[in-house]
Coordinates of C-alpha atoms in Angstrom, one line a residue:
Chain A
M1 CA 72.6 37.4 206.0
P2 CA 75.6 38.4 203.9
T3 CA 75.0 40.3 200.7
Y4 CA 77.1 39.9 197.6
S5 CA 77.5 42.2 194.6
A6 CA 77.1 40.7 191.2
S7 CA 80.8 40.8 190.4
E8 CA 81.7 39.1 193.7
V9 CA 79.3 36.2 193.0
A10 CA 80.7 35.9 189.5
S11 CA 84.3 35.8 190.8
L12 CA 83.3 33.2 193.4
R13 CA 81.9 31.1 190.7
G14 CA 84.9 31.6 188.5
D15 CA 87.2 30.5 191.3
R16 CA 85.2 27.4 191.9
E17 CA 85.2 26.4 188.3
T18 CA 89.0 26.8 187.9
A19 CA 89.5 25.0 191.2
L20 CA 87.3 22.1 189.9
I21 CA 89.2 21.8 186.7
A22 CA 92.6 22.0 188.4
G23 CA 91.5 19.4 190.9
D24 CA 90.8 16.4 188.8
G25 CA 90.2 16.2 185.0
G26 CA 87.7 13.6 183.9
L27 CA 84.6 14.1 185.9
Q28 CA 84.8 17.9 186.0
F29 CA 85.3 18.0 182.3
V30 CA 81.9 16.3 181.9
S31 CA 80.3 18.9 184.2
R32 CA 81.4 21.7 181.7
L33 CA 79.8 20.1 178.7
R34 CA 76.9 22.1 177.3
F35 CA 74.3 20.7 175.0
S36 CA 74.1 23.0 171.9
I37 CA 71.0 22.8 169.7
T38 CA 72.7 24.5 166.8
G39 CA 75.8 22.4 167.2
V40 CA 73.9 19.1 167.3
G41 CA 71.7 20.3 164.4
A42 CA 74.8 21.0 162.3
G43 CA 76.2 17.6 163.2
L44 CA 73.0 16.0 162.1
A45 CA 73.0 17.8 158.8
W46 CA 76.4 16.5 158.0
L47 CA 75.4 13.1 159.2
A48 CA 72.5 13.3 156.7
F49 CA 74.9 14.2 154.0
G50 CA 77.1 11.1 154.7
L51 CA 74.0 8.8 154.9
S52 CA 72.6 10.2 151.7
C53 CA 75.9 9.2 150.0
L54 CA 75.6 5.6 151.2
R55 CA 71.8 4.9 151.3
W56 CA 71.2 4.9 147.6
P57 CA 73.4 3.7 144.7
D58 CA 75.1 6.3 142.5
I59 CA 73.6 6.7 139.0
G60 CA 77.0 7.3 137.6
D61 CA 80.6 6.1 138.1
W62 CA 82.2 8.1 141.0
P63 CA 84.9 6.3 142.9
R64 CA 85.0 8.8 145.8
T65 CA 81.5 8.4 147.1
E66 CA 82.5 6.3 150.2
V67 CA 85.4 8.5 151.1
V68 CA 83.1 11.6 151.0
A69 CA 80.6 9.8 153.1
Y70 CA 83.1 8.9 155.8
T71 CA 84.6 12.3 155.8
A72 CA 81.1 13.7 156.3
F73 CA 80.6 11.4 159.3
A74 CA 83.9 12.6 160.7
I75 CA 83.0 16.2 160.3
A76 CA 79.5 15.6 161.8
G77 CA 81.2 14.0 164.9
G78 CA 83.7 16.8 165.1
I79 CA 81.1 19.5 165.0
A80 CA 79.0 17.7 167.7
I81 CA 82.0 17.3 170.0
A82 CA 83.4 20.7 169.5
T83 CA 80.1 22.5 170.2
T84 CA 79.3 20.3 173.2
A85 CA 82.7 20.6 174.8
Q86 CA 82.9 24.3 173.7
A87 CA 83.8 25.6 177.1
A88 CA 86.8 23.3 177.4
L89 CA 88.1 23.9 173.9
G90 CA 88.4 27.7 174.3
K91 CA 88.8 29.7 171.1
F92 CA 88.3 26.8 168.8
G93 CA 85.1 25.7 170.4
D94 CA 83.7 29.2 170.3
G95 CA 84.6 29.5 166.6
V96 CA 82.8 26.2 165.7
Q97 CA 79.8 27.2 167.9
R98 CA 79.6 30.6 166.2
R99 CA 79.6 29.0 162.8
A100 CA 77.2 26.2 163.7
P101 CA 74.2 27.7 161.9
W102 CA 76.3 28.1 158.7
L103 CA 77.7 24.5 159.1
F104 CA 74.1 23.3 159.4
A105 CA 73.1 25.2 156.2
L106 CA 76.2 23.8 154.4
G107 CA 75.4 20.2 155.5
A108 CA 71.8 20.5 154.4
F109 CA 72.9 22.0 151.0
L110 CA 75.3 19.2 150.4
T111 CA 72.7 16.6 151.2
L112 CA 70.3 18.2 148.8
W113 CA 73.0 18.5 146.2
E114 CA 74.0 14.8 146.6
L115 CA 70.4 13.6 146.3
S116 CA 69.5 15.8 143.3
T117 CA 72.6 14.9 141.3
A118 CA 74.3 11.5 142.2
K119 CA 71.2 9.7 143.5
F120 CA 68.1 10.8 141.6
G121 CA 69.5 12.9 138.8
W122 CA 67.0 15.7 139.2
L123 CA 69.6 18.0 137.8
P124 CA 71.0 17.1 134.3
L125 CA 74.5 15.5 134.1
P126 CA 77.2 16.3 133.4
F127 CA 76.5 20.0 133.9
F128 CA 75.7 19.5 137.6
P129 CA 78.3 17.1 138.9
P130 CA 77.8 15.6 142.4
P131 CA 80.1 16.6 145.3
Q132 CA 82.1 13.4 145.2
S133 CA 83.1 14.1 141.5
I134 CA 84.5 17.5 142.6
V135 CA 86.3 15.9 145.5
E136 CA 87.7 13.5 142.9
V137 CA 89.3 16.4 141.1
Y138 CA 91.1 17.5 144.2
T139 CA 92.3 13.9 145.0
D140 CA 93.2 12.8 141.4
D141 CA 94.1 16.0 139.5
L142 CA 95.7 17.9 142.3
P143 CA 99.2 18.5 140.8
K144 CA 97.8 20.1 137.7
L145 CA 95.4 22.2 139.7
L146 CA 98.1 23.4 142.0
D147 CA 100.4 24.2 139.0
S148 CA 97.6 26.2 137.5
A149 CA 96.8 28.1 140.8
F150 CA 100.5 28.8 141.2
A151 CA 100.8 30.1 137.7
S152 CA 97.8 32.4 138.2
V153 CA 99.1 33.8 141.5
K154 CA 102.5 34.5 139.9
L155 CA 101.1 36.3 136.9
Q156 CA 98.6 38.2 139.1
L157 CA 101.1 39.3 141.7
G158 CA 103.6 40.6 139.1
G159 CA 101.0 42.6 137.1
Y160 CA 99.3 43.9 140.2
F161 CA 102.4 45.1 141.9
I162 CA 103.7 46.8 138.8
G163 CA 100.3 48.4 138.2
A164 CA 99.8 49.5 141.8
A165 CA 103.3 51.0 142.0
V166 CA 103.1 52.9 138.7
G167 CA 99.5 54.0 139.4
F168 CA 100.4 55.3 142.9
L169 CA 103.4 57.2 141.6
T170 CA 101.4 58.6 138.7
G171 CA 98.6 59.6 141.0
V172 CA 100.8 61.4 143.4
S173 CA 102.6 63.3 140.7
I174 CA 99.5 64.5 138.9
G175 CA 97.9 65.3 142.2
W176 CA 100.9 67.3 143.3
S177 CA 102.5 68.8 140.2
R178 CA 100.5 71.0 137.8
L179 CA 103.0 70.2 135.0
A180 CA 102.6 66.4 135.4
G181 CA 98.8 66.9 135.5
Y182 CA 98.9 68.9 132.3
W183 CA 100.7 66.1 130.4
V184 CA 99.4 63.0 132.0
H185 CA 95.7 63.8 132.6
P186 CA 94.7 63.8 128.9
I187 CA 96.4 60.4 128.3
L188 CA 94.8 59.1 131.4
R189 CA 91.3 60.2 130.2
F190 CA 91.9 58.7 126.8
I191 CA 93.4 55.3 127.7
G192 CA 92.2 54.7 131.3
P193 CA 88.5 54.0 130.7
L194 CA 89.3 51.5 127.9
P195 CA 88.7 48.0 129.3
A196 CA 92.1 46.4 129.5
T197 CA 90.8 43.3 127.8
A198 CA 90.2 45.3 124.7
W199 CA 94.0 45.4 124.3
L200 CA 94.3 41.7 124.3
P201 CA 94.6 41.0 120.6
I202 CA 97.1 43.8 120.1
A203 CA 99.1 42.9 123.2
F204 CA 99.5 39.3 122.3
F205 CA 101.0 40.3 119.0
T206 CA 103.2 43.2 120.1
F207 CA 104.7 41.7 123.3
P208 CA 107.4 39.1 123.1
S209 CA 105.4 36.5 125.1
A210 CA 101.9 35.9 126.2
W211 CA 103.2 36.2 129.8
S212 CA 104.6 39.7 129.4
A213 CA 101.5 40.8 127.5
S214 CA 99.2 39.6 130.3
T215 CA 101.4 41.2 132.9
F216 CA 101.1 44.5 131.1
L217 CA 97.3 44.2 130.8
I218 CA 96.9 43.3 134.5
A219 CA 99.1 46.2 135.4
L220 CA 97.0 48.5 133.1
A221 CA 93.8 47.3 134.7
T222 CA 95.2 47.8 138.2
G223 CA 96.9 51.1 137.4
F224 CA 93.9 53.1 136.2
P225 CA 91.8 53.0 139.4
V226 CA 94.9 53.3 141.6
T227 CA 96.0 56.4 139.6
V228 CA 92.7 58.1 139.7
L229 CA 92.0 57.5 143.4
T230 CA 95.5 58.4 144.5
W231 CA 95.3 61.6 142.5
S232 CA 91.9 62.5 143.9
G233 CA 93.2 61.7 147.4
V234 CA 96.2 63.9 147.0
A235 CA 94.1 66.7 145.4
S236 CA 91.5 66.6 148.2
V237 CA 94.0 67.1 151.1
S238 CA 92.9 70.1 153.1
S239 CA 95.2 73.1 152.5
A240 CA 95.1 73.7 156.3
Y241 CA 97.4 70.7 156.7
Y242 CA 99.9 72.2 154.3
D243 CA 99.7 75.6 156.1
V244 CA 100.4 73.9 159.4
A245 CA 103.3 71.9 158.1
R246 CA 104.8 75.0 156.3
T247 CA 104.7 77.2 159.3
L248 CA 106.5 74.4 161.2
G249 CA 109.3 74.5 158.7
A250 CA 108.3 71.8 156.2
R251 CA 110.0 71.6 152.8
P252 CA 108.1 70.5 149.7
S253 CA 109.5 66.9 149.9
F254 CA 108.2 66.7 153.5
L255 CA 104.8 68.0 152.3
V256 CA 104.5 65.2 149.8
T257 CA 105.8 62.3 151.8
K258 CA 104.5 63.2 155.3
V259 CA 101.3 65.2 154.5
A260 CA 99.9 64.5 151.0
I261 CA 100.6 60.7 150.9
P262 CA 99.4 59.7 154.4
A263 CA 96.3 62.0 154.0
A264 CA 95.5 60.3 150.6
L265 CA 96.0 56.7 151.8
P266 CA 92.3 56.0 152.5
H267 CA 91.6 56.9 148.8
V268 CA 94.6 54.9 147.6
F269 CA 93.2 51.8 149.3
V270 CA 89.9 52.2 147.6
G271 CA 91.9 52.4 144.3
L272 CA 93.9 49.3 145.2
F273 CA 90.7 47.4 146.0
M274 CA 89.0 48.4 142.7
G275 CA 92.2 47.6 140.8
L276 CA 92.3 44.1 142.4
G277 CA 88.8 43.4 141.1
A278 CA 89.6 44.7 137.6
S279 CA 92.9 42.7 137.5
F280 CA 91.2 39.4 138.4
A281 CA 88.9 39.8 135.3
V282 CA 91.8 40.5 133.0
L283 CA 93.8 37.6 134.5
V284 CA 91.2 35.0 133.8
V285 CA 90.4 36.3 130.3
A286 CA 94.1 36.5 129.4
E287 CA 94.6 32.9 130.6
M288 CA 91.6 31.7 128.6
I289 CA 92.8 33.4 125.4
G290 CA 96.5 33.4 125.3
V291 CA 98.5 32.2 128.3
K292 CA 99.0 28.4 128.4
A293 CA 98.9 28.1 132.2
G294 CA 96.8 29.2 135.1
L295 CA 93.3 28.6 136.4
G296 CA 91.7 30.4 133.5
F297 CA 93.6 28.1 131.1
Y298 CA 92.5 25.1 133.3
L299 CA 88.9 26.2 133.0
Q300 CA 89.2 26.5 129.2
W301 CA 90.9 23.1 129.0
A302 CA 88.2 21.4 131.2
Q303 CA 85.5 22.9 129.1
G304 CA 87.2 21.3 126.0
W305 CA 86.8 17.9 127.6
A306 CA 83.3 18.7 128.9
S307 CA 84.5 17.8 132.4
Y308 CA 82.4 20.1 134.4
N309 CA 83.5 18.7 137.7
N310 CA 87.0 20.0 136.9
M311 CA 85.6 23.5 136.2
Y312 CA 83.7 23.7 139.5
A313 CA 86.8 22.5 141.3
A314 CA 88.9 25.2 139.6
L315 CA 86.2 27.9 140.3
I316 CA 86.3 27.1 144.0
V317 CA 90.0 27.4 144.1
M318 CA 89.8 30.6 142.1
S319 CA 87.2 32.0 144.5
L320 CA 89.4 31.2 147.5
L321 CA 92.4 32.9 146.0
C322 CA 90.6 36.0 145.0
S323 CA 88.8 36.3 148.4
G324 CA 92.1 35.6 150.1
A325 CA 93.8 38.4 148.1
I326 CA 91.1 40.9 149.1
T327 CA 91.3 39.7 152.8
L328 CA 95.1 40.3 152.7
L329 CA 94.6 43.8 151.2
F330 CA 92.1 44.7 153.9
K331 CA 94.4 43.4 156.6
V332 CA 97.2 45.6 155.3
R333 CA 94.8 48.6 155.1
D334 CA 93.6 48.0 158.7
R335 CA 97.2 48.0 159.8
L336 CA 98.1 51.2 158.0
L337 CA 94.9 53.1 158.7
V338 CA 94.4 52.3 162.4
W339 CA 93.9 56.0 162.9
Q340 CA 90.7 56.0 161.0
K341 CA 87.4 55.7 162.8
G342 CA 85.1 52.8 161.8
V343 CA 86.9 51.2 158.8
V344 CA 84.7 48.6 157.1
K345 CA 85.6 45.1 158.1
W346 CA 85.9 42.5 155.3
Chain B
M1 CA 110.0 68.1 182.2
V2 CA 113.1 70.1 181.3
A3 CA 111.1 73.2 180.6
L4 CA 109.3 72.9 183.9
A5 CA 112.4 72.4 185.9
K6 CA 113.9 75.6 184.7
P7 CA 113.4 78.7 187.0
F8 CA 111.0 81.3 185.8
Q9 CA 112.6 83.4 183.1
P10 CA 111.2 86.9 183.0
V11 CA 113.7 87.8 180.2
A12 CA 111.8 88.2 177.0
T13 CA 112.9 85.7 174.3
G14 CA 110.2 87.0 172.0
A15 CA 111.0 88.9 168.8
S16 CA 109.7 92.3 167.8
L17 CA 107.2 92.5 165.0
D18 CA 106.8 95.5 162.7
I19 CA 103.9 95.7 160.3
K20 CA 104.5 98.8 158.1
G21 CA 101.8 100.1 155.8
V22 CA 100.5 96.7 154.9
S23 CA 97.6 96.5 152.4
H24 CA 96.2 93.3 150.9
A25 CA 93.5 92.2 148.6
F26 CA 92.0 89.1 147.1
D27 CA 90.9 88.6 143.5
I28 CA 87.5 87.1 143.5
D29 CA 85.8 86.4 140.1
G30 CA 87.9 89.0 138.4
S31 CA 87.1 91.8 140.9
V32 CA 89.5 93.0 143.6
L33 CA 88.4 92.7 147.2
P34 CA 90.5 94.8 149.5
V35 CA 91.0 93.2 152.9
L36 CA 93.7 95.2 154.7
D37 CA 94.1 99.0 154.2
D38 CA 97.5 100.5 155.2
V39 CA 97.8 98.6 158.5
S40 CA 100.8 99.6 160.7
I41 CA 101.4 97.9 164.0
S42 CA 104.6 97.7 166.0
V43 CA 104.8 94.9 168.6
A44 CA 107.6 94.9 171.2
P45 CA 109.5 91.7 172.1
G46 CA 107.5 89.6 174.6
E47 CA 104.3 91.7 174.2
F48 CA 100.9 90.0 174.1
V49 CA 98.8 91.8 171.5
A50 CA 95.1 91.0 170.7
L51 CA 93.5 92.0 167.4
L52 CA 89.8 92.6 167.7
G53 CA 87.4 93.4 164.9
P54 CA 84.2 92.5 163.2
S55 CA 83.9 89.1 161.7
G56 CA 85.5 88.8 158.2
C57 CA 87.3 92.1 158.5
G58 CA 90.7 90.6 157.6
K59 CA 92.3 89.9 160.9
S60 CA 93.1 86.3 160.0
T61 CA 94.5 87.4 156.7
L62 CA 96.9 89.7 158.6
L63 CA 98.0 86.6 160.6
R64 CA 98.7 84.7 157.4
L65 CA 100.9 87.5 156.3
V66 CA 102.8 87.5 159.6
A67 CA 103.2 83.7 159.4
G68 CA 104.6 84.2 155.9
L69 CA 102.1 82.0 154.2
E70 CA 101.3 84.8 151.7
P71 CA 103.2 88.0 150.7
P72 CA 101.3 91.3 151.2
R73 CA 100.3 93.3 148.1
A74 CA 101.9 96.4 149.6
G75 CA 103.9 97.3 152.7
T76 CA 106.4 95.2 154.7
L77 CA 106.4 92.9 157.7
E78 CA 109.6 92.5 159.8
E79 CA 110.6 90.1 162.5
D80 CA 113.4 91.7 164.6
G81 CA 114.0 94.1 161.7
V82 CA 114.4 91.3 159.1
A83 CA 111.8 91.1 156.4
I84 CA 109.3 88.2 156.5
T85 CA 109.5 86.4 153.1
G86 CA 108.1 83.0 153.9
P87 CA 107.0 80.6 156.7
Y88 CA 109.6 80.0 159.4
P89 CA 109.3 77.9 162.6
S90 CA 110.2 80.9 164.8
R91 CA 106.7 82.2 163.9
V92 CA 104.2 79.4 164.5
V93 CA 100.5 79.6 164.0
V94 CA 97.8 78.0 166.1
F95 CA 94.6 77.9 164.1
Q96 CA 91.0 78.0 165.1
D97 CA 90.7 74.3 164.2
P98 CA 93.4 72.2 165.8
T99 CA 94.2 70.7 162.4
L100 CA 96.0 67.8 163.9
F101 CA 97.1 65.2 161.4
P102 CA 94.6 62.4 162.0
W103 CA 97.1 59.7 160.9
R104 CA 99.6 60.7 163.6
T105 CA 99.4 60.1 167.4
V106 CA 99.6 63.0 169.8
W107 CA 103.3 62.5 170.2
D108 CA 103.9 62.4 166.4
N109 CA 101.8 65.4 165.9
V110 CA 103.8 67.4 168.4
A111 CA 107.0 66.1 166.9
L112 CA 106.0 67.4 163.5
G113 CA 108.0 70.7 163.6
L114 CA 111.2 69.1 164.8
E115 CA 110.8 66.3 162.3
A116 CA 110.3 68.8 159.4
Q117 CA 113.4 70.7 160.5
G118 CA 115.3 67.4 160.7
V119 CA 116.3 67.7 164.3
L120 CA 113.9 65.2 165.9
K121 CA 116.5 62.5 166.5
T122 CA 118.5 64.6 169.0
Q123 CA 115.5 66.6 170.4
R124 CA 113.0 64.0 171.3
H125 CA 112.9 65.2 174.9
R126 CA 111.5 68.5 173.8
V127 CA 108.4 66.7 172.4
D128 CA 107.8 65.0 175.8
A129 CA 108.4 68.3 177.6
A130 CA 105.9 70.1 175.4
I131 CA 103.2 67.5 175.9
D132 CA 103.7 67.5 179.6
L133 CA 103.5 71.3 179.5
V134 CA 100.0 71.2 178.2
G135 CA 99.1 68.4 180.6
L136 CA 98.6 65.6 178.1
G137 CA 101.3 63.2 179.2
A138 CA 98.9 60.3 179.5
F139 CA 97.7 60.7 175.9
K140 CA 100.9 60.5 173.9
K141 CA 99.8 57.5 172.0
A142 CA 96.2 58.6 171.4
Y143 CA 95.0 59.4 167.9
P144 CA 93.3 62.8 167.3
H145 CA 89.8 61.2 166.9
Q146 CA 90.1 60.0 170.5
L147 CA 90.5 63.5 171.9
S148 CA 88.0 66.1 173.0
G149 CA 88.0 69.6 171.4
G150 CA 89.9 71.1 174.3
M151 CA 92.5 68.4 174.4
A152 CA 93.0 68.6 170.6
Q153 CA 93.6 72.3 170.9
R154 CA 96.1 71.7 173.7
V155 CA 98.0 69.3 171.4
A156 CA 98.0 72.0 168.7
L157 CA 99.5 74.4 171.3
A158 CA 102.1 71.9 172.3
R159 CA 102.9 71.3 168.6
A160 CA 103.5 75.1 168.3
L161 CA 105.4 75.5 171.6
V162 CA 107.9 72.6 170.9
N163 CA 109.5 74.8 168.3
D164 CA 110.3 77.5 170.9
P165 CA 108.6 80.2 168.8
R166 CA 109.7 83.7 169.2
I167 CA 106.3 84.9 167.9
L168 CA 103.3 82.8 168.6
V169 CA 100.5 83.6 166.2
L170 CA 97.0 82.6 167.6
D171 CA 94.1 82.6 165.2
E172 CA 91.1 82.4 167.4
P173 CA 92.5 79.2 169.0
L174 CA 89.8 79.0 171.6
G175 CA 86.9 80.1 169.4
K176 CA 85.4 76.6 169.0
L177 CA 85.7 75.5 172.6
D178 CA 82.9 75.4 175.1
S179 CA 82.9 78.4 177.5
L180 CA 84.3 76.5 180.6
T181 CA 87.2 75.0 178.6
R182 CA 87.9 78.3 177.1
I183 CA 88.2 80.0 180.5
T184 CA 90.6 77.3 181.7
M185 CA 92.7 77.6 178.6
Q186 CA 92.8 81.4 178.7
A187 CA 94.6 81.1 182.1
E188 CA 96.9 78.4 180.7
L189 CA 97.8 80.6 177.8
V190 CA 98.8 83.4 180.1
S191 CA 101.0 81.2 182.2
L192 CA 102.6 79.7 179.0
W193 CA 103.3 83.1 177.7
Q194 CA 104.7 84.3 181.0
R195 CA 106.9 81.2 181.3
N196 CA 108.2 81.1 177.7
G197 CA 108.4 84.9 177.1
F198 CA 107.4 84.7 173.4
T199 CA 105.7 87.5 171.6
A200 CA 102.0 86.7 171.2
L201 CA 99.6 87.9 168.5
L202 CA 96.0 86.8 169.1
V203 CA 93.0 87.2 166.9
T204 CA 89.8 87.0 168.7
H205 CA 86.1 88.0 168.6
D206 CA 85.8 87.9 172.3
V207 CA 86.4 91.3 174.0
E208 CA 86.6 89.8 177.4
E209 CA 89.2 87.2 176.2
A210 CA 91.3 90.0 174.6
L211 CA 91.3 92.0 177.9
F212 CA 92.0 89.0 180.0
L213 CA 95.1 88.0 178.0
A214 CA 96.7 91.0 176.3
N215 CA 98.9 93.9 177.1
R216 CA 97.5 95.7 174.1
V217 CA 94.2 95.5 172.3
I218 CA 94.1 96.7 168.7
V219 CA 90.7 97.3 167.3
F220 CA 90.0 97.0 163.5
S221 CA 87.3 98.6 161.4
D222 CA 85.1 96.7 159.0
R223 CA 86.6 95.3 155.8
P224 CA 89.0 96.6 154.5
A225 CA 90.5 96.5 158.0
R226 CA 92.1 99.7 159.3
V227 CA 93.4 100.2 162.8
T228 CA 90.8 102.3 164.7
A229 CA 92.2 102.1 168.2
D230 CA 95.2 100.9 170.0
I231 CA 94.4 100.4 173.7
T232 CA 96.9 99.5 176.4
V233 CA 95.6 97.2 179.1
D234 CA 97.8 98.2 182.0
R235 CA 96.7 95.6 184.6
P236 CA 98.9 93.0 186.3
Y237 CA 98.6 89.3 185.8
P238 CA 96.9 87.1 186.8
R239 CA 93.9 89.2 185.9
H240 CA 90.4 88.9 187.2
R241 CA 87.3 88.9 185.1
G242 CA 85.4 91.0 187.6
D243 CA 88.1 93.8 187.6
P244 CA 86.1 97.1 187.2
H245 CA 89.0 98.6 185.2
L246 CA 88.7 95.8 182.6
A247 CA 84.9 96.3 182.6
E248 CA 85.4 99.9 181.8
L249 CA 87.8 99.1 178.9
R250 CA 85.3 96.5 177.7
R251 CA 82.5 99.1 177.5
Q252 CA 84.8 101.4 175.7
I253 CA 85.9 98.8 173.1
L254 CA 82.3 97.6 172.5
G255 CA 81.6 101.3 171.8
L256 CA 84.3 101.4 169.2
L257 CA 82.8 98.3 167.6
G258 CA 79.4 99.9 167.5
L259 CA 78.0 97.5 170.1
D260 CA 77.7 99.8 173.1
A261 CA 73.9 99.5 173.0
T262 CA 74.3 96.0 174.5
W263 CA 76.1 97.3 177.6

């Protein structure tokens, strides 16, 4: 009787599978289908959401209820198919399968939300709008929302990059040069901890435009943490690194650019992360108070009309943008700091 | 591979080192702590000199002065008759910790000296040769956190050797390695020294290591360090740990350090 090692058996099975698929499509495709409980469960949850939209009449006037219902059916079908045919769909199928428990929770939440708002009014209107009224914002008020999002991104990017660049350069200079430290440190201690939003009233008067005032404030909010952390990063570089570089013939400019700055980068990224959070806060407040554009302004405007569905819709967009910005920052960090062991994944 | 392809060069490319009446001290909390007391040592080109002494006696401080990282309080240090006023890549230090730059790969770490001197573009082959010399050709793209202690110290050696130092300053470079790796690397150090002909100055706590490697062993007193003995080790290389002549010298040196009771 022949004996096989585990790997041989596995490779035999693998060969057979690929052979079957290569041989003839239809029937073999069916043989690779796997019934996934979580996948079907998630599909059912979305199906329930769609049905809940259609089963009872709306207690208000929401034109998008049917569209939402049919979209939910489509999603339910998509989840069920993707998880069942997971093996044949490769990466996409795996991704859906891995997220199936979350998709289930989301479907269940939407069903509950639909029932407690649009159908039975357990939650008071208009403070808790149903899902279809938020979808309605995206379908009917999209241009305005996009304009606002674009304005926010533009304002945020400008301020953030100015603040990050100035903060980085300031941090390196005070970490490196005693003279720079002597002059800049007291100013930093005096102005830095002040919340940037406290400058708002003055900034809007002294700057030529609300736009430039907000850019300045976002830069200020970003610059402080970036400065402090870059500084502490540069100051905490082990002197052994400098000794090594100096004995190998390094000049001071080399010590700054090739020793101090790379060694300080992990700290710099903590500063950039904190600065990003602080700058979001300033951005929204500035848009609510002075700038006549952006998602903060949109929120304020929607509140004026008591249209809460617009506010929720804007909040979701805002959340996606902020989360996306942090994801991007972490991607850049992972690229630059591959040499570090065990960096936190976002 | 260029360095390996060359025939053996017995001609010493090392520099002479003259330490003349050097004294040094540190200011600690307002009081002066003397570390070196009128130390004079003359090292011939291509010689391998080991500095032995009790822990904290000031040997490493002497190496920092030789490297030019600090000026002495009194006395002079000369390389080939020229006063040492600052660090220069002809005198490279290998420290007890490898102190590799964690953000650089092995190749980039070894390239550090040539890059700092602005000659890397034309001299890239020297980096490869130095890495091959310490047997890490397969790890050029690895980051320091992926290396073992012995490998990291080999990279530190390659980073020093790529500069073709005339004086190699070794500050307990094998002190933190396990005993088996240490024995292997002692033999490697001897062959590197014989191949390249540099002058070597080694600080160590290990009497056996000093006798295995060096032409001369200089014994220091407790802090502030003074030279208490200058012993010539007149044995051919490669040496053998069991050599009775070395054993006798070892007994003698332990006696000088006040440790002969352990013999």
